Amino acid sequence: MEETQQLKTQLDLMQAALDHINQGFSAFDADLRLVAWNRGLWEMLDFPQELARRGTHLEAFLRVNAERGEYGPGDIEGKIQRRLERAKLFEPHYFERIRPNGQVIAVSGTPLPKGGFVTTYSDVTEDRRRQEKLERTVEERTRALQQSEDWLRLVTDNIPALIAYLSPGPVFRFANRRYADWFGHSVASIAGRPAPEVVGEELFKELEPHINRSFDGNAVSYEYQRNRSDGSTAYMRSTLIPDMTKDGRTLGIFVLSLDATDQKQAEAALVQSQRMDAVGKLTGGLAHDFNNLLAILMGNLLSLGRMETPLDRETLDSKLSPMLEATKRGSDLIQRLLAFSRGKAIDPQNVSLAKVIASAGRLLEGSLPPSVDVTITAQDKEIGACIDPTQMETALINLAFNARDAMPEGGTLTITLDACELDTREADDLGIPSGRFARITVGDTGGGMDPDTQLRVFEPFFTTKNFGTGSGLGLSMVYGFIRQSGGAIHISSALGVGTYLTLYLPYQRITPTTGRDADEGETLPLKPGQGELLLLVEDDPDVANTVTDQLQNLGYAVLRAENAEDARSLALDLPELRGMLSDIIMPGQINGLALAREIQQKRQDLGIALMSGYADWSDLAGQECACEFPVLAKPFADAQLADTLQKILSPTPDPAGRLCKEYCD
């Protein structure tokens, strides 16, 4: 009796423990009879209380459920028997049953080692409702997200910009229609592809440093050019914005590219407009210089004409030398003015700033009033920068004319060149990296500027001059050019003191004895001929006589032709001809360049050189600038002529087009 009482007490304790479980619980033996349960089961499933005793068969529970419609309509006995058969298999099972009142019960059964099974019942109604609500929310948000993506795609596909997103790799994750079309892909095909495959290996090498810098967390802007399918060149301006987390990680980068071709063309037109404005200002001074040169020529010629007795050599030289110097100076002024006025596409190159300043100084000679004293201190030819030299000359001339206008009563204009080191603080103030810079300072002793004017001086169209006397674009163009070249401008001015504009450009060391910066004033050695027979093709009789004299004085025999037809016949019928010197622009249907090419096809042994008095002869001749023959710019000295003839008559002629290229440049 004591053992029985002790067992009953233990069972009661176990029952009390089971009743505190917040799930329903039941245990059936191998005969499918109830051996344990808890109160939660009856409260959850609302079974009759009389079933709550040990030994109740599982069938009784199934029947209660079946009769009250827990298993749905239909054959009650069949439903009970099918469930009993499954229970006798004693297999693990889990299912969820929705009761008629909407309650969702999760049933989980586990078999016991000696037969029977333990089952737990969980009310998951609220969980399932929350899940359904979450699924509806996810579905709604997915639909909304898809709609947002559709709207985003619609917007990005219809704005005039190339938009994309790059993830690390770099790999494209998104691109709008314009971006995909630009690189010959579809929107679908571009996603997931590595950047080199999309933009091409060659272009990617150019863009990679910018992409890497953006993945390091920096906003980056840059320009690049690419050929369109029709062969024209397009200029693109791109901005990369890193997509960063709060802790500083870069998830990807946003790409925005705009077609800057029209803007580039507008900028080029504006640069040319400014250049021509400067040419207009230079013209008065150059006209003064030319009148002086003509006065030298006319005075000496008149003097020679009045002399009746034969002249000794010393007297003749005293008259001819200033005339020759005057013609050389006139030719030099014309070439500089033409080169300056026609300009070129932006062509950055490493140049000596001292030489650029000297060239601008020569253009300014005679263009500034006598009341303005000009002091140029720029002797160090090793100080250079990677710039477009023509634009640099334009900038210096604009600054010089601004200084002139600031000194209506006269004063001093100074241009100095030196190199300097900018520390981090100084560079940050200027908005450029620290390091070594070339420094050009243009100063004047004019009236100076007040603080408000200094703040606006680089704004386009801002001017303090009277209406119609200034465009307000000069300083803004200078500012844009210097910034484009990687430099900066600092202005220092005060009323009554004057103005100093300091240009900073990234320093490049130039070796004066090489390349473009070699001394241009070297006198070429005179190389006489050995009696070789040359054909001169020139339609102007006076020019033909002058060049004939030059050729004969150099030791050559000369035949002359006034037109292309005569030149063709002589060149093909006289095998003893060694060379031909032809003007490029001639009357008739054929020009000198076409004639030279035609003759060379049939006489490859004939050395050929060309000459022209036009700066833009290639446009007049309807030809590309590059050609395979040396070109002499009229007028030319004996040494230049002799050097060119030696090249075309030597067994190893000058590489094709070298002199032509130098002339065109």
XYZ file of C-alpha atoms in Angstrom:
665
model
C 0.000 0.000 0.000
C 2.838 2.366 0.857
C 4.527 1.775 -2.513
C 1.244 2.338 -4.327
C 0.684 5.565 -2.446
C 4.233 6.678 -3.250
C 3.712 5.931 -6.969
C 0.415 7.824 -6.949
C 2.131 10.806 -5.357
C 4.826 10.785 -8.031
C 2.189 10.587 -10.781
C 0.306 13.489 -9.227
C 3.511 15.537 -9.137
C 4.175 14.686 -12.776
C 0.612 15.629 -13.676
C 0.952 18.949 -11.874
C 4.172 19.640 -13.767
C 2.543 18.789 -17.094
C -0.336 21.109 -16.317
C 2.078 24.029 -16.169
C 3.254 23.483 -19.728
C 1.720 26.100 -22.047
C 1.222 23.475 -24.764
C -1.212 20.560 -24.884
C 0.357 17.196 -24.067
C -0.706 13.569 -24.385
C 0.967 10.172 -24.181
C -0.536 6.947 -25.556
C 0.822 3.439 -24.982
C 1.336 0.663 -27.521
C -2.400 -0.154 -27.366
C -3.210 3.468 -28.178
C -4.562 4.112 -24.687
C -4.081 7.361 -22.821
C -1.461 7.185 -20.099
C -0.652 10.911 -19.538
C -2.024 14.340 -20.440
C -2.184 17.876 -19.156
C -4.798 20.488 -18.554
C -3.617 22.532 -21.541
C -4.813 19.813 -23.938
C -8.422 19.945 -22.651
C -8.445 23.743 -22.562
C -7.054 23.984 -26.071
C -9.180 21.329 -27.773
C -12.233 21.399 -25.497
C -12.504 17.587 -25.021
C -15.250 16.186 -22.720
C -13.981 15.872 -19.146
C -14.913 12.185 -18.906
C -12.168 11.356 -21.395
C -9.549 12.682 -18.969
C -8.657 9.316 -17.416
C -5.957 6.756 -17.919
C -6.880 3.990 -20.335
C -9.116 6.078 -22.640
C -8.571 4.782 -26.179
C -7.409 7.121 -28.922
C -10.551 6.246 -30.897
C -12.693 8.133 -28.357
C -10.762 11.360 -28.973
C -10.916 10.870 -32.722
C -14.668 10.279 -32.607
C -15.293 13.489 -30.639
C -13.332 15.450 -33.199
C -14.971 13.752 -36.164
C -18.535 14.237 -34.859
C -18.099 17.927 -34.220
C -16.650 18.495 -37.699
C -12.994 18.919 -36.821
C -12.035 16.744 -39.803
C -14.545 18.277 -42.185
C -17.729 16.784 -43.688
C -18.014 13.217 -44.931
C -17.868 9.624 -43.692
C -17.159 9.857 -39.937
C -16.269 6.176 -39.463
C -13.953 6.220 -42.436
C -12.155 9.274 -41.116
C -11.721 7.634 -37.688
C -10.403 4.358 -39.105
C -7.884 5.990 -41.417
C -6.440 7.956 -38.533
C -6.271 4.889 -36.296
C -4.396 2.970 -39.002
C -1.837 5.736 -39.316
C -1.419 5.941 -35.530
C -0.658 2.212 -35.316
C 2.407 2.787 -37.494
C 3.958 4.794 -34.641
C 5.819 7.153 -37.035
C 6.999 10.666 -36.308
C 4.493 13.148 -37.624
C 3.777 16.861 -37.794
C 0.791 18.645 -39.239
C -1.287 21.723 -38.708
C -5.060 21.544 -38.445
C -7.437 24.452 -38.753
C -10.412 23.968 -36.459
C -13.921 25.087 -37.453
C -13.549 28.136 -35.184
C -10.437 29.238 -37.122
C -7.997 28.104 -34.469
C -4.755 26.671 -35.936
C -3.298 23.748 -33.984
C 0.198 22.400 -34.688
C 0.375 18.668 -33.831
C 3.793 17.054 -33.370
C 4.047 13.320 -32.527
C 7.122 11.337 -31.521
C 7.092 7.488 -31.119
C 8.200 5.890 -27.821
C 10.863 3.138 -27.683
C 8.431 0.361 -26.558
C 5.452 1.449 -28.583
C 3.089 4.351 -28.213
C 3.879 7.996 -28.800
C 4.037 11.394 -27.173
C 2.178 14.262 -28.819
C 2.366 18.018 -28.234
C -0.305 20.456 -29.347
C 0.513 24.124 -29.941
C -1.891 26.933 -30.654
C -0.146 28.727 -33.520
C -3.150 30.789 -34.582
C -1.497 34.151 -33.793
C 1.781 33.034 -35.323
C 0.056 32.073 -38.546
C -1.903 35.298 -38.632
C 1.280 37.261 -38.152
C 2.967 35.168 -40.837
C 0.094 35.752 -43.243
C 0.217 39.453 -42.483
C 3.980 39.449 -42.999
C 3.610 37.593 -46.294
C 0.981 40.077 -47.415
C 3.265 42.913 -46.367
C 6.206 41.359 -48.201
C 4.040 40.831 -51.240
C 2.778 44.403 -51.126
C 6.268 45.779 -50.608
C 7.667 43.567 -53.347
C 4.964 44.861 -55.638
C 5.701 48.426 -54.532
C 9.445 47.851 -54.979
C 8.867 46.453 -58.432
C 6.713 49.458 -59.216
C 9.459 51.748 -57.867
C 12.048 49.948 -59.979
C 9.790 50.296 -63.001
C 9.397 54.003 -62.291
C 13.154 54.335 -61.707
C 13.835 52.544 -64.967
C 11.312 54.750 -66.751
C 12.878 57.912 -65.338
C 16.524 56.929 -65.872
C 15.832 55.661 -69.373
C 14.333 59.001 -70.391
C 16.785 61.499 -68.940
C 19.683 62.627 -71.182
C 22.393 60.954 -69.112
C 24.216 57.644 -68.809
C 23.516 56.102 -65.396
C 24.917 52.906 -63.913
C 25.840 51.202 -60.649
C 29.054 49.259 -60.124
C 29.660 46.769 -57.336
C 33.168 45.656 -56.297
C 34.981 43.771 -59.004
C 34.037 46.086 -60.632
C 30.816 44.514 -61.900
C 27.780 46.266 -63.355
C 24.594 45.794 -61.331
C 22.455 48.380 -63.079
C 22.570 50.504 -66.202
C 19.917 52.614 -67.844
C 19.035 52.241 -71.487
C 21.286 55.075 -72.673
C 24.294 53.634 -70.832
C 23.691 50.154 -72.261
C 23.183 51.533 -75.792
C 26.335 53.663 -75.532
C 28.455 50.539 -75.041
C 26.480 48.324 -77.434
C 24.603 46.228 -74.852
C 21.042 45.723 -73.701
C 19.847 46.631 -70.218
C 19.444 42.928 -69.392
C 22.802 41.807 -70.790
C 24.879 44.451 -69.012
C 23.830 43.443 -65.473
C 26.301 41.107 -63.797
C 29.077 41.640 -66.340
C 32.595 42.839 -65.394
C 33.342 46.429 -66.334
C 36.218 45.591 -68.764
C 33.846 43.425 -70.819
C 31.292 46.229 -71.042
C 33.457 49.285 -71.755
C 36.328 47.482 -73.476
C 39.810 46.682 -72.189
C 41.479 49.757 -73.709
C 38.988 52.286 -72.291
C 38.880 50.465 -68.948
C 42.638 50.986 -68.518
C 41.978 54.721 -68.781
C 39.008 54.658 -66.395
C 40.373 52.162 -63.837
C 42.336 54.687 -61.705
C 39.194 56.832 -61.324
C 37.063 53.779 -60.445
C 39.591 52.574 -57.864
C 39.731 56.026 -56.277
C 35.938 56.101 -55.993
C 35.884 52.641 -54.367
C 38.299 54.126 -51.828
C 35.474 56.440 -50.778
C 36.103 59.528 -52.937
C 33.751 61.362 -55.260
C 35.552 61.525 -58.623
C 34.949 63.552 -61.785
C 36.806 63.058 -65.052
C 36.473 63.291 -68.814
C 37.175 60.785 -71.553
C 36.612 60.560 -75.282
C 35.278 57.722 -77.379
C 34.588 57.239 -81.064
C 30.952 56.902 -82.079
C 29.794 54.302 -84.558
C 29.769 56.963 -87.307
C 33.456 57.716 -86.666
C 32.918 61.053 -84.913
C 34.452 61.723 -81.503
C 32.273 62.146 -78.427
C 33.511 63.713 -75.202
C 32.007 62.337 -72.005
C 32.093 63.906 -68.547
C 31.592 61.365 -65.734
C 31.053 61.603 -61.989
C 31.479 58.634 -59.624
C 29.775 58.736 -56.209
C 30.625 55.992 -53.661
C 27.710 54.143 -52.026
C 28.955 53.939 -48.448
C 27.696 52.464 -45.176
C 27.774 54.341 -41.868
C 30.892 52.449 -40.815
C 32.771 53.583 -43.937
C 32.510 50.513 -46.170
C 31.966 51.105 -49.897
C 29.202 48.877 -51.245
C 29.483 50.182 -54.786
C 29.613 53.350 -56.846
C 26.992 55.310 -58.741
C 28.019 56.404 -62.246
C 26.626 59.494 -63.964
C 27.959 60.369 -67.438
C 26.935 63.297 -69.622
C 27.709 63.926 -73.279
C 29.972 66.991 -73.170
C 30.631 67.134 -76.928
C 28.476 70.206 -77.550
C 29.924 71.898 -74.486
C 33.458 71.123 -75.674
C 32.658 72.645 -79.055
C 31.146 75.694 -77.368
C 34.220 76.033 -75.165
C 36.473 75.762 -78.213
C 34.411 78.454 -79.972
C 34.641 80.649 -76.891
C 38.400 80.129 -76.701
C 38.698 81.059 -80.368
C 36.527 84.127 -79.782
C 38.816 85.241 -76.986
C 41.841 84.545 -79.148
C 40.458 86.648 -81.994
C 39.599 89.406 -79.519
C 43.238 89.381 -78.451
C 44.318 89.377 -82.113
C 42.228 92.488 -82.629
C 44.014 94.163 -79.744
C 47.384 93.041 -81.102
C 46.722 94.342 -84.606
C 47.356 97.993 -83.813
C 50.756 97.249 -82.325
C 51.679 94.870 -85.155
C 50.615 97.439 -87.759
C 52.993 99.903 -86.093
C 55.811 97.334 -86.292
C 55.056 96.547 -89.941
C 55.022 100.219 -90.883
C 58.445 100.508 -89.306
C 59.668 97.489 -91.280
C 58.245 98.862 -94.514
C 59.860 102.197 -93.780
C 63.232 100.413 -93.505
C 62.684 98.606 -96.806
C 61.379 101.659 -98.657
C 64.053 104.011 -97.320
C 66.919 101.733 -98.289
C 65.436 100.939 -101.712
C 64.935 104.645 -102.454
C 68.456 105.335 -101.315
C 69.815 102.658 -103.650
C 67.717 104.026 -106.495
C 69.177 107.521 -106.109
C 72.763 106.331 -106.295
C 74.258 106.849 -109.757
C 77.767 105.473 -109.267
C 78.635 101.785 -108.795
C 78.466 100.701 -105.134
C 81.261 99.109 -103.207
C 80.483 95.965 -101.233
C 80.528 97.686 -97.854
C 78.008 100.334 -98.936
C 75.756 97.719 -100.522
C 75.832 95.550 -97.407
C 74.944 98.558 -95.249
C 71.739 98.906 -97.247
C 70.895 95.220 -97.720
C 71.476 94.019 -94.148
C 68.708 96.108 -92.491
C 66.378 95.197 -95.372
C 67.054 91.484 -94.873
C 66.561 91.782 -91.123
C 63.302 93.663 -91.708
C 61.961 90.900 -93.980
C 62.904 88.210 -91.447
C 61.222 90.130 -88.636
C 58.126 90.683 -90.761
C 57.931 86.993 -91.643
C 58.332 86.033 -88.004
C 55.564 88.426 -86.908
C 53.204 87.109 -89.574
C 53.836 83.467 -88.649
C 53.334 84.148 -84.943
C 50.151 86.107 -85.492
C 48.716 83.443 -87.811
C 49.649 80.603 -85.444
C 48.125 82.509 -82.543
C 44.906 83.454 -84.368
C 44.063 80.105 -85.939
C 44.814 78.169 -82.750
C 44.448 74.386 -82.509
C 42.427 71.865 -80.598
C 43.451 71.654 -76.974
C 46.799 69.869 -77.110
C 48.478 69.567 -73.687
C 52.218 68.977 -73.915
C 55.290 69.498 -71.768
C 56.638 72.924 -72.727
C 59.099 75.430 -71.320
C 57.100 78.248 -69.759
C 59.990 80.664 -70.326
C 59.658 80.109 -74.086
C 55.871 80.531 -73.981
C 56.248 83.775 -72.028
C 58.915 84.995 -74.461
C 56.649 84.213 -77.419
C 53.753 86.105 -75.814
C 56.135 88.965 -75.067
C 57.112 89.229 -78.739
C 53.422 89.371 -79.692
C 52.906 92.143 -77.151
C 55.802 94.261 -78.490
C 54.342 97.447 -79.922
C 50.825 96.543 -78.694
C 51.190 98.286 -75.364
C 51.438 102.077 -75.121
C 54.855 103.682 -74.472
C 53.596 104.733 -71.040
C 53.516 101.062 -69.941
C 56.933 99.676 -69.021
C 57.131 95.883 -69.470
C 59.522 93.824 -67.364
C 59.748 90.085 -68.045
C 61.809 87.904 -65.729
C 61.666 84.353 -67.082
C 65.131 82.989 -67.784
C 64.873 79.444 -66.409
C 63.938 77.325 -69.438
C 63.804 74.159 -67.340
C 60.599 75.306 -65.591
C 57.787 73.700 -67.566
C 54.212 72.472 -67.383
C 51.889 70.149 -69.281
C 49.679 72.727 -71.002
C 48.389 73.853 -74.366
C 51.012 76.507 -75.281
C 48.666 78.490 -77.536
C 46.087 78.779 -74.768
C 48.832 79.786 -72.352
C 49.864 82.585 -74.716
C 46.220 83.673 -74.971
C 45.946 83.738 -71.182
C 49.097 85.852 -70.772
C 48.004 88.306 -73.469
C 44.572 88.664 -71.839
C 46.225 89.367 -68.489
C 48.594 91.874 -70.104
C 45.769 93.779 -71.767
C 43.781 93.804 -68.513
C 46.850 95.271 -66.816
C 47.146 97.878 -69.587
C 43.497 98.880 -69.112
C 44.092 99.173 -65.366
C 46.888 101.725 -66.025
C 45.353 104.353 -68.343
C 47.958 106.901 -67.213
C 50.801 104.407 -67.563
C 52.695 102.224 -65.140
C 54.686 99.022 -64.925
C 53.643 95.550 -66.107
C 55.734 92.690 -64.716
C 55.737 89.033 -65.695
C 57.900 86.715 -63.592
C 58.475 82.976 -63.632
C 59.865 80.752 -60.899
C 59.250 77.403 -59.194
C 57.931 76.895 -55.674
C 56.922 74.221 -53.185
C 53.385 74.413 -51.775
C 52.796 72.837 -48.380
C 49.478 71.226 -47.466
C 47.963 74.377 -45.979
C 48.887 76.583 -48.937
C 47.713 73.970 -51.432
C 44.388 73.471 -49.608
C 43.768 77.228 -49.731
C 44.247 77.102 -53.507
C 42.286 73.862 -53.960
C 45.183 71.877 -55.450
C 47.451 69.057 -54.179
C 50.605 69.986 -52.341
C 53.937 69.670 -54.149
C 56.153 71.491 -56.644
C 54.568 74.063 -58.938
C 55.625 76.467 -61.674
C 54.585 79.982 -60.693
C 53.853 82.836 -63.108
C 53.054 86.234 -61.605
C 51.531 89.012 -63.707
C 51.512 92.323 -61.854
C 50.562 95.912 -62.579
C 50.750 99.245 -60.764
C 47.193 100.228 -61.671
C 44.281 101.305 -59.501
C 43.719 97.843 -57.985
C 40.439 96.174 -56.998
C 38.160 96.364 -53.999
C 37.266 93.134 -52.130
C 33.863 92.781 -53.843
C 35.436 92.999 -57.293
C 38.069 90.418 -56.345
C 35.324 87.973 -55.376
C 33.637 88.299 -58.785
C 36.573 88.888 -61.097
C 36.566 85.335 -62.526
C 32.807 85.229 -63.144
C 31.861 84.934 -66.839
C 30.640 88.245 -68.338
C 31.588 90.228 -65.233
C 33.489 93.377 -66.184
C 34.268 96.762 -64.664
C 34.881 98.310 -68.087
C 32.452 100.587 -69.883
C 29.705 98.918 -71.912
C 31.001 97.694 -75.258
C 34.679 97.858 -74.310
C 35.000 94.452 -72.664
C 33.288 91.060 -72.910
C 33.888 90.007 -69.316
C 35.187 86.655 -70.553
C 38.944 87.184 -70.507
C 39.682 86.372 -66.869
C 37.029 83.626 -66.706
C 38.707 81.919 -69.675
C 42.112 82.262 -68.016
C 40.698 80.770 -64.812
C 39.071 77.879 -66.676
C 42.249 77.098 -68.619
C 44.470 77.112 -65.523
C 42.041 74.900 -63.547
C 41.729 72.532 -66.517
C 45.526 72.255 -66.558
C 45.533 71.150 -62.900
C 46.560 74.513 -61.506
C 45.132 77.452 -59.610
C 45.033 81.265 -59.620
C 45.568 83.555 -56.644
C 44.699 87.228 -56.820
C 46.251 89.891 -54.623
C 45.031 93.443 -55.018
C 44.189 96.618 -53.145
C 42.852 99.983 -54.230
C 45.637 102.357 -55.156
C 48.306 99.661 -54.932
C 47.879 97.494 -58.016
C 47.028 93.900 -58.829
C 49.075 90.697 -58.862
C 47.677 87.542 -60.438
C 49.691 84.413 -59.641
C 49.225 81.323 -61.814
C 50.241 77.947 -60.349
C 50.805 75.012 -62.725
C 52.046 71.472 -61.867
C 55.809 71.552 -62.373
C 57.448 69.636 -65.200
C 61.221 69.775 -65.697
C 62.126 70.562 -69.289
C 65.453 69.709 -70.924
C 66.060 72.703 -73.213
C 68.240 70.814 -75.688
C 65.606 68.268 -76.711
C 62.309 68.135 -78.542
C 60.083 71.139 -79.045
C 62.044 73.246 -76.581
C 65.317 73.088 -78.444
C 66.660 76.532 -79.321
C 64.741 77.751 -82.329
C 67.214 80.438 -83.194
C 70.041 78.146 -84.253
C 71.499 79.109 -87.632
C 71.337 76.228 -90.065
C 74.669 75.563 -91.851
C 74.713 76.472 -95.542
C 74.891 73.325 -97.687
C 75.592 74.199 -101.345
C 74.659 72.002 -104.280
C 76.901 70.360 -106.861
C 75.220 71.574 -110.021
C 72.196 69.248 -109.758
C 69.341 70.099 -112.129
C 66.152 71.175 -110.315
C 62.658 71.956 -111.572
C 61.039 75.046 -110.033
C 57.226 75.200 -110.326
C 55.947 78.718 -109.497
C 53.230 80.741 -111.231
C 54.282 84.137 -109.842
C 57.126 85.445 -112.059
C 58.644 87.730 -109.403
C 58.697 84.944 -106.816
C 60.053 82.536 -109.431
C 62.909 84.935 -110.262
C 63.779 85.367 -106.578
C 63.782 81.635 -105.814
C 65.729 80.928 -109.013
C 68.433 83.320 -107.861
C 68.531 81.600 -104.472
C 68.863 78.160 -106.079
C 71.576 79.258 -108.478
C 73.517 80.987 -105.706
C 73.409 77.689 -103.805
C 75.013 75.895 -106.758
C 72.010 74.330 -108.501
C 70.928 74.447 -112.156
C 67.276 75.467 -112.564
C 64.451 74.785 -115.025
C 61.207 76.739 -114.514
C 57.581 75.794 -115.092
C 54.635 78.148 -114.577
C 51.889 75.515 -114.334
C 51.251 71.865 -113.512
C 51.027 70.712 -117.145
C 54.486 72.023 -118.043
C 55.910 70.658 -114.794
C 54.486 67.193 -115.467
C 55.940 67.063 -118.967
C 59.387 68.245 -117.905
C 59.562 65.909 -114.904
C 58.633 62.850 -116.944
C 60.662 63.698 -120.094
C 63.960 64.764 -118.483
C 65.630 61.871 -116.646
C 68.552 64.133 -115.693
C 66.280 66.076 -113.298
C 67.310 65.376 -109.708
C 64.651 67.279 -107.796
C 61.530 69.459 -107.915
C 60.504 72.464 -105.775
C 56.834 73.341 -106.289
C 54.446 75.920 -104.918
C 51.362 74.283 -103.364
C 48.655 76.767 -104.338
C 48.595 77.269 -108.116
C 45.921 78.223 -110.658
C 44.140 75.364 -112.390
C 42.525 72.127 -111.349
C 45.561 70.564 -109.707
C 47.581 71.875 -106.762
C 51.247 71.370 -105.987
C 50.675 68.527 -103.535
C 48.566 66.494 -105.975
C 51.134 67.190 -108.710
C 53.985 66.004 -106.493
C 52.164 62.767 -105.657
C 51.373 62.096 -109.307
C 54.972 62.656 -110.411
C 56.444 60.621 -107.566
C 54.407 57.570 -108.602
C 56.215 57.620 -111.963
C 59.582 59.075 -110.860
C 60.421 57.633 -107.453
C 64.042 58.721 -107.960
C 63.037 62.404 -108.034
C 63.431 64.341 -104.799
C 60.434 66.624 -104.168
C 59.842 69.539 -101.791
C 56.944 71.989 -101.564
C 56.602 75.646 -100.571
C 53.708 77.911 -99.648
C 52.974 81.410 -98.427
C 49.673 80.314 -96.825
C 49.532 79.346 -93.173
C 46.531 77.097 -93.822
C 47.560 75.762 -97.215
C 46.128 72.305 -96.395
C 42.589 73.750 -96.242
C 43.062 75.623 -99.524
C 44.509 72.529 -101.190
C 41.695 70.343 -99.880
C 44.201 68.005 -98.230
C 44.945 66.706 -94.787
C 47.798 68.548 -93.101
C 50.027 65.461 -92.939
C 51.944 64.901 -96.172
C 54.982 62.966 -97.311
C 56.995 65.945 -98.577
C 58.917 68.701 -96.755
C 57.142 72.089 -96.917
C 58.985 75.432 -96.828
C 57.080 78.425 -95.478
C 57.588 81.528 -97.634
C 59.708 83.565 -97.257
C 62.646 81.309 -96.464
C 66.338 81.947 -95.996
C 69.107 80.373 -98.083
C 70.116 78.086 -95.210
C 66.581 76.694 -94.850
C 66.317 76.134 -98.592
C 69.737 74.476 -98.750
C 68.952 72.171 -95.820
C 65.649 71.063 -97.364
C 67.223 70.391 -100.764
C 70.017 68.343 -99.176
C 67.369 66.179 -97.475
C 65.354 65.442 -100.609
C 68.449 64.817 -102.760
C 70.319 62.624 -100.275
C 70.177 58.801 -100.566
C 68.420 58.615 -97.159
C 65.750 61.316 -97.336
C 64.049 62.916 -94.383
C 61.342 60.664 -92.846
C 58.085 61.238 -94.672
C 56.260 64.305 -93.562
C 58.603 65.394 -90.767
C 59.165 68.936 -92.053
C 55.549 69.143 -93.169
C 54.397 68.161 -89.685
C 56.722 70.678 -88.041
C 55.418 73.399 -90.345
C 51.787 72.505 -89.694
C 52.360 72.418 -85.957
